[in-house]
Amino acid sequence: MTRREYDEWLNEAASLAHALRYPVTPEMVNDSAGIIFGDDQYDAFENGLWSREPYEAMVIFESLNEPAVDGLPAAGAAHAEYSGLCDKLMIVHPGKFCPPHFHQRKTESYEVVLGEMEVFYSPEPVRVGDEDVLEFRPMPDGEAWPEGVALPAGREDSYSRLTSYVRLRAGDPKFVMHRKHLHAFRCPADATTPLVVREVSTYSHEPTEHAHDKAVPLPSWAGLHDNAFVAEAANTGRLATAIV
Amino acid sequence: MTRREYDEWLNEAASLAHALRYPVTPEMVNDSAGIIFGDDQYDAFENGLWSREPYEAMVIFESLNEPAVDGLPAAGAAHAEYSGLCDKLMIVHPGKFCPPHFHQRKTESYEVVLGEMEVFYSPEPVRVGDEDVLEFRPMPDGEAWPEGVALPAGREDSYSRLTSYVRLRAGDPKFVMHRKHLHAFRCPADATTPLVVREVSTYSHEPTEHAHDKAVPLPSWAGLHDNAFVAEAANTGRLATAIV
Amino acid sequence: MTRREYDEWLNEAASLAHALRYPVTPEMVNDSAGIIFGDDQYDAFENGLWSREPYEAMVIFESLNEPAVDGLPAAGAAHAEYSGLCDKLMIVHPGKFCPPHFHQRKTESYEVVLGEMEVFYSPEPVRVGDEDVLEFRPMPDGEAWPEGVALPAGREDSYSRLTSYVRLRAGDPKFVMHRKHLHAFRCPADATTPLVVREVSTYSHEPTEHAHDKAVPLPSWAGLHDNAFVAEAANTGRLATAIV
Amino acid sequence: MTRREYDEWLNEAASLAHALRYPVTPEMVNDSAGIIFGDDQYDAFENGLWSREPYEAMVIFESLNEPAVDGLPAAGAAHAEYSGLCDKLMIVHPGKFCPPHFHQRKTESYEVVLGEMEVFYSPEPVRVGDEDVLEFRPMPDGEAWPEGVALPAGREDSYSRLTSYVRLRAGDPKFVMHRKHLHAFRCPADATTPLVVREVSTYSHEPTEHAHDKAVPLPSWAGLHDNAFVAEAANTGRLATAIV
């Protein structure tokens, strides 16, 4: 991906965010905002983002990532990494995906702003070690996948455990994705606009290039990476974007 | 306040929220959404919400109040009430206030959607018992109050410790209000539209009439009220709206 | 209707217009912008604009009424009153109507911005004297009326010749209403928001109180009234609003 | 310009239009919607639309072009081509221009939807033959040009008679450009988003490739071209877009 391709992608996405009144500041439009999930996914730029081909690539503009540690009783420090506040606008072109992954710590919610969002997820949580976890309102079962969802070449297997499906539209109630649930989503391949989603979640622990020298609220947060992608290539690709 | 006055207030506010693309569902427009902070504040309806007189009254449409307890290690249960996710749209008419209060547990952030927001706060946190709390990025000092802010009659004293001021506009970076800080805000009295603010925060513990029979994720959350208003009348007024 | 009722109506409508990005300037919010079509229609305010009862009342914010006379060949002056440019935002509460009328000169187009618009019209043009008129693309036939449209009491007859119906939504192609066609429209009675419509049309000849001392581009335009309402009471009511 | 470049340009522009609620239908996104004003201006795509370099290129989505001939007295047919209704959304990237031109017949108005619009125009109308024209409210004088407006290479002379300048912003009153006045406009080169402007005008007589086989309301309208560009290359370039 060339610098020109990257900048066009980001500038158009930021313009769309402005038009939708998302509070985009200049520093939010940086070289970690456009994400390509692994070396093979850069092929998305051979035919361009409007080719409607399945690739794993998206833009995230993050307007808030607040640890919410100030004023917390010191005794709560050990689990503070499960808390905090993050607000993002995610922009996905037709046919493109946010790839299968889960967060050990982060609980999310989705609000579709423009277009429609196809969410694929596992209704069963991932077990982390022999950890004993709380349960209050488990994920709903969702529907079966519709016909004809074209998956990224070579990554099909990484979607196999995400057996539940839900399609979200602007005006729908917020949809909550609990921590520890595998999930992915895409913009329908025949959409006329990119999908634009606001995600309100707990803190995002992501040691991206852009964030890597930021101060952390607690020593244990340093270098913490809370994104576990099913495809190993997506895992490494998420943290740095190769612009030539 | 009559049923007609209440419904007109709520319906106009919900229409504004729709126009601004906030995901308002019918159940969010209920008898706890319009808030009048104490018996004396119902006088706001003598001359109406466009009189620009100082009263404490506002609308809150809550699209999300997620405990984020699912998937949390059981050992974190004790402090889970400091976490969670809440998303609200708050609509305040010209001259009207959200009155001085603090939350022991809730950290908030503001995003102005329409109009301008005048925030009044204390840069020093309230001390709760002899609790030892964490500190990472303390509240900024803010500015001095501008001239001519008309305060609600009889409630002036409740604003005295909120010595810091900041004025927020659409497109500004999110403004974080840490837990345990006294704060209030208003819509400027000479505004042409109501102030519309999106608040993304941790969980709102508010035993309103509307919420009072909802299931709680942990026994200790039952009846928890995390809003501490300076004026005692505001405290009681917040939880129920008297519509005649 | 009291001054308070009028100002609340107008201020809420102007706020909605701002939220929808219509270019509302302070002078557009005046005592001719809120229209009540005849003395009997002031009863709409007994139960208020959210009662969903059928009355003829609406708000019009006019951002442009340009004669487009400058630069016109002098030989074209005689028919210039059929030309020009007008841009309005019209706001109609649930159940309320813009009453049956036609324009001898004005051709209109509708673009729904919020809500849904029920248009009632006559597919046949009104004949004006023995005038010979051009025809290019006649009005489509439209559909039959749906069941259950509650008409304003005492005005039912004025709707009888408007046999065609069309329901317009945001994103639909512009709908053109040719000059000389009887038409009316309403906001569905069960709507959750007021109907908001942008009308782009040729010049509006309306000697309202607000406009009555404006200069005219040609002597023949002075006092010209191009709105012919079927109900005589609507005709007189349109030009002045009685605020007490 | 390749098909891919063209489609990316148009799809991003259409997405922005959707986000801003302009009523874009699929047929409005066609091969006449992206306009490059002459062979030399295709160089704009060497470094791309976000290079901020001065070129003459823009997108127009036309939601209405209504002759408004139906119902017009037959005696008015001779000057009907000065009337009618057109509604367009125009999208111009940073640094790019709509080049100097005038319309003998079309009167326009501008409403900025996103970004800021720099308008350059001549306060004196162009004289067409020995035609005697009406005058009512002449164009205002405007301001002098600001420093540092980079003009398209080789086209500088075509801007020399446009001595007046005005900068328009969202929320400003509609700005009217009378027929027969030379005008051009651009998106500021340092803008963060494309300029988006709604133009409400009288009928657009433009025999573009897309429109060339449309029926005309009067025989004299066939092939009528009402755009007179100062630069001859812009004149020919406007009507067809070369996509390879």
PDB file of N, CA and C in Angstrom, chain A residues 19-63:
ATOM      1  N   ALA A  19     -18.840  14.225   8.450  1.00  0.00           N
ATOM      2  CA  ALA A  19     -20.205  14.417   7.949  1.00  0.00           C
ATOM      3  C   ALA A  19     -21.218  13.799   8.899  1.00  0.00           C
ATOM      4  N   LEU A  20     -20.793  12.729   9.580  1.00  0.00           N
ATOM      5  CA  LEU A  20     -21.677  12.047  10.530  1.00  0.00           C
ATOM      6  C   LEU A  20     -21.510  12.599  11.938  1.00  0.00           C
ATOM      7  N   ARG A  21     -20.784  13.714  12.043  1.00  0.00           N
ATOM      8  CA  ARG A  21     -20.624  14.459  13.297  1.00  0.00           C
ATOM      9  C   ARG A  21     -19.772  13.735  14.343  1.00  0.00           C
ATOM     10  N   TYR A  22     -18.997  12.740  13.942  1.00  0.00           N
ATOM     11  CA  TYR A  22     -18.124  12.128  14.934  1.00  0.00           C
ATOM     12  C   TYR A  22     -17.005  13.120  15.247  1.00  0.00           C
ATOM     13  N   PRO A  23     -16.610  13.237  16.529  1.00  0.00           N
ATOM     14  CA  PRO A  23     -15.608  14.262  16.875  1.00  0.00           C
ATOM     15  C   PRO A  23     -14.183  13.839  16.499  1.00  0.00           C
ATOM     16  N   VAL A  24     -13.849  13.961  15.225  1.00  0.00           N
ATOM     17  CA  VAL A  24     -12.528  13.595  14.722  1.00  0.00           C
ATOM     18  C   VAL A  24     -11.577  14.785  14.871  1.00  0.00           C
ATOM     19  N   THR A  25     -10.508  14.601  15.599  1.00  0.00           N
ATOM     20  CA  THR A  25      -9.478  15.630  15.666  1.00  0.00           C
ATOM     21  C   THR A  25      -8.316  15.200  14.772  1.00  0.00           C
ATOM     22  N   PRO A  26      -7.456  16.156  14.369  1.00  0.00           N
ATOM     23  CA  PRO A  26      -6.370  15.801  13.434  1.00  0.00           C
ATOM     24  C   PRO A  26      -5.496  14.665  13.952  1.00  0.00           C
ATOM     25  N   GLU A  27      -5.231  14.621  15.258  1.00  0.00           N
ATOM     26  CA  GLU A  27      -4.325  13.573  15.741  1.00  0.00           C
ATOM     27  C   GLU A  27      -4.953  12.179  15.708  1.00  0.00           C
ATOM     28  N   MET A  28      -6.267  12.119  15.538  1.00  0.00           N
ATOM     29  CA  MET A  28      -6.912  10.807  15.417  1.00  0.00           C
ATOM     30  C   MET A  28      -6.711  10.200  14.024  1.00  0.00           C
ATOM     31  N   VAL A  29      -6.301  11.041  13.075  1.00  0.00           N
ATOM     32  CA  VAL A  29      -6.065  10.558  11.705  1.00  0.00           C
ATOM     33  C   VAL A  29      -4.565  10.305  11.579  1.00  0.00           C
ATOM     34  N   ASN A  30      -4.140   9.101  11.968  1.00  0.00           N
ATOM     35  CA  ASN A  30      -2.711   8.805  12.032  1.00  0.00           C
ATOM     36  C   ASN A  30      -2.395   7.456  11.367  1.00  0.00           C
ATOM     37  N   ASP A  31      -1.151   7.060  11.420  1.00  0.00           N
ATOM     38  CA  ASP A  31      -0.748   5.856  10.686  1.00  0.00           C
ATOM     39  C   ASP A  31      -1.110   4.548  11.378  1.00  0.00           C
ATOM     40  N   SER A  32      -1.818   4.627  12.516  1.00  0.00           N
ATOM     41  CA  SER A  32      -2.373   3.414  13.121  1.00  0.00           C
ATOM     42  C   SER A  32      -3.885   3.324  12.918  1.00  0.00           C
ATOM     43  N   ALA A  33      -4.482   4.341  12.296  1.00  0.00           N
ATOM     44  CA  ALA A  33      -5.945   4.356  12.146  1.00  0.00           C
ATOM     45  C   ALA A  33      -6.430   3.437  11.026  1.00  0.00           C
ATOM     46  N   GLY A  34      -5.645   3.299   9.989  1.00  0.00           N
ATOM     47  CA  GLY A  34      -5.992   2.369   8.907  1.00  0.00           C
ATOM     48  C   GLY A  34      -5.346   1.023   9.198  1.00  0.00           C
ATOM     49  N   ILE A  35      -6.123  -0.018   9.271  1.00  0.00           N
ATOM     50  CA  ILE A  35      -5.616  -1.310   9.735  1.00  0.00           C
ATOM     51  C   ILE A  35      -5.774  -2.364   8.646  1.00  0.00           C
ATOM     52  N   ILE A  36      -4.684  -3.076   8.371  1.00  0.00           N
ATOM     53  CA  ILE A  36      -4.715  -4.185   7.410  1.00  0.00           C
ATOM     54  C   ILE A  36      -4.200  -5.395   8.160  1.00  0.00           C
ATOM     55  N   PHE A  37      -5.040  -6.418   8.208  1.00  0.00           N
ATOM     56  CA  PHE A  37      -4.789  -7.506   9.153  1.00  0.00           C
ATOM     57  C   PHE A  37      -3.877  -8.593   8.596  1.00  0.00           C
ATOM     58  N   GLY A  38      -2.627  -8.242   8.349  1.00  0.00           N
ATOM     59  CA  GLY A  38      -1.667  -9.247   7.904  1.00  0.00           C
ATOM     60  C   GLY A  38      -1.158  -8.971   6.504  1.00  0.00           C
ATOM     61  N   ASP A  39       0.033  -9.453   6.217  1.00  0.00           N
ATOM     62  CA  ASP A  39       0.711  -9.125   4.965  1.00  0.00           C
ATOM     63  C   ASP A  39      -0.116  -9.466   3.735  1.00  0.00           C
ATOM     64  N   ASP A  40      -0.789 -10.610   3.778  1.00  0.00           N
ATOM     65  CA  ASP A  40      -1.535 -11.035   2.586  1.00  0.00           C
ATOM     66  C   ASP A  40      -2.756 -10.145   2.315  1.00  0.00           C
ATOM     67  N   GLN A  41      -3.184  -9.417   3.316  1.00  0.00           N
ATOM     68  CA  GLN A  41      -4.388  -8.602   3.134  1.00  0.00           C
ATOM     69  C   GLN A  41      -4.113  -7.276   2.406  1.00  0.00           C
ATOM     70  N   TYR A  42      -2.845  -6.955   2.223  1.00  0.00           N
ATOM     71  CA  TYR A  42      -2.522  -5.747   1.452  1.00  0.00           C
ATOM     72  C   TYR A  42      -2.942  -5.893  -0.014  1.00  0.00           C
ATOM     73  N   ASP A  43      -3.198  -7.133  -0.419  1.00  0.00           N
ATOM     74  CA  ASP A  43      -3.705  -7.349  -1.779  1.00  0.00           C
ATOM     75  C   ASP A  43      -5.040  -6.633  -1.994  1.00  0.00           C
ATOM     76  N   ALA A  44      -5.700  -6.265  -0.908  1.00  0.00           N
ATOM     77  CA  ALA A  44      -6.958  -5.528  -1.025  1.00  0.00           C
ATOM     78  C   ALA A  44      -6.788  -4.274  -1.885  1.00  0.00           C
ATOM     79  N   PHE A  45      -5.547  -3.777  -1.933  1.00  0.00           N
ATOM     80  CA  PHE A  45      -5.332  -2.532  -2.676  1.00  0.00           C
ATOM     81  C   PHE A  45      -4.984  -2.761  -4.145  1.00  0.00           C
ATOM     82  N   GLU A  46      -4.901  -4.019  -4.538  1.00  0.00           N
ATOM     83  CA  GLU A  46      -4.652  -4.264  -5.975  1.00  0.00           C
ATOM     84  C   GLU A  46      -5.830  -3.782  -6.807  1.00  0.00           C
ATOM     85  N   ASN A  47      -7.017  -4.163  -6.403  1.00  0.00           N
ATOM     86  CA  ASN A  47      -8.207  -3.692  -7.126  1.00  0.00           C
ATOM     87  C   ASN A  47      -8.927  -2.573  -6.375  1.00  0.00           C
ATOM     88  N   GLY A  48      -8.442  -2.258  -5.204  1.00  0.00           N
ATOM     89  CA  GLY A  48      -8.986  -1.104  -4.502  1.00  0.00           C
ATOM     90  C   GLY A  48     -10.122  -1.443  -3.562  1.00  0.00           C
ATOM     91  N   LEU A  49     -10.409  -0.500  -2.660  1.00  0.00           N
ATOM     92  CA  LEU A  49     -11.372  -0.741  -1.587  1.00  0.00           C
ATOM     93  C   LEU A  49     -12.814  -0.831  -2.071  1.00  0.00           C
ATOM     94  N   TRP A  50     -13.061  -0.436  -3.316  1.00  0.00           N
ATOM     95  CA  TRP A  50     -14.427  -0.534  -3.840  1.00  0.00           C
ATOM     96  C   TRP A  50     -14.615  -1.733  -4.762  1.00  0.00           C
ATOM     97  N   SER A  51     -13.646  -2.659  -4.729  1.00  0.00           N
ATOM     98  CA  SER A  51     -13.756  -3.866  -5.559  1.00  0.00           C
ATOM     99  C   SER A  51     -14.780  -4.843  -5.001  1.00  0.00           C
ATOM    100  N   ARG A  52     -15.160  -4.638  -3.751  1.00  0.00           N
ATOM    101  CA  ARG A  52     -16.124  -5.503  -3.046  1.00  0.00           C
ATOM    102  C   ARG A  52     -15.563  -6.897  -2.755  1.00  0.00           C
ATOM    103  N   GLU A  53     -14.295  -7.107  -2.960  1.00  0.00           N
ATOM    104  CA  GLU A  53     -13.663  -8.400  -2.662  1.00  0.00           C
ATOM    105  C   GLU A  53     -13.487  -8.553  -1.154  1.00  0.00           C
ATOM    106  N   PRO A  54     -13.487  -9.806  -0.667  1.00  0.00           N
ATOM    107  CA  PRO A  54     -13.337 -10.033   0.772  1.00  0.00           C
ATOM    108  C   PRO A  54     -11.873  -9.916   1.224  1.00  0.00           C
ATOM    109  N   TYR A  55     -11.613  -8.931   2.033  1.00  0.00           N
ATOM    110  CA  TYR A  55     -10.305  -8.768   2.680  1.00  0.00           C
ATOM    111  C   TYR A  55     -10.547  -8.258   4.091  1.00  0.00           C
ATOM    112  N   GLU A  56      -9.507  -8.370   4.910  1.00  0.00           N
ATOM    113  CA  GLU A  56      -9.614  -7.906   6.289  1.00  0.00           C
ATOM    114  C   GLU A  56      -8.886  -6.579   6.434  1.00  0.00           C
ATOM    115  N   ALA A  57      -9.652  -5.511   6.419  1.00  0.00           N
ATOM    116  CA  ALA A  57      -9.082  -4.157   6.473  1.00  0.00           C
ATOM    117  C   ALA A  57     -10.161  -3.200   6.933  1.00  0.00           C
ATOM    118  N   MET A  58      -9.790  -2.226   7.749  1.00  0.00           N
ATOM    119  CA  MET A  58     -10.774  -1.279   8.254  1.00  0.00           C
ATOM    120  C   MET A  58     -10.074  -0.039   8.816  1.00  0.00           C
ATOM    121  N   VAL A  59     -10.863   1.000   9.047  1.00  0.00           N
ATOM    122  CA  VAL A  59     -10.355   2.218   9.683  1.00  0.00           C
ATOM    123  C   VAL A  59     -10.986   2.344  11.063  1.00  0.00           C
ATOM    124  N   ILE A  60     -10.186   2.745  12.047  1.00  0.00           N
ATOM    125  CA  ILE A  60     -10.711   3.038  13.384  1.00  0.00           C
ATOM    126  C   ILE A  60     -10.264   4.438  13.807  1.00  0.00           C
ATOM    127  N   PHE A  61     -11.231   5.305  14.064  1.00  0.00           N
ATOM    128  CA  PHE A  61     -10.925   6.600  14.664  1.00  0.00           C
ATOM    129  C   PHE A  61     -11.335   6.532  16.133  1.00  0.00           C
ATOM    130  N   GLU A  62     -10.368   6.688  16.997  1.00  0.00           N
ATOM    131  CA  GLU A  62     -10.611   6.529  18.430  1.00  0.00           C
ATOM    132  C   GLU A  62     -10.660   7.896  19.102  1.00  0.00           C
ATOM    133  N   SER A  63     -11.840   8.255  19.605  1.00  0.00           N
ATOM    134  CA  SER A  63     -11.984   9.579  20.224  1.00  0.00           C
ATOM    135  C   SER A  63     -11.791   9.532  21.736  1.00  0.00           C
TER     136      SER A  63
END
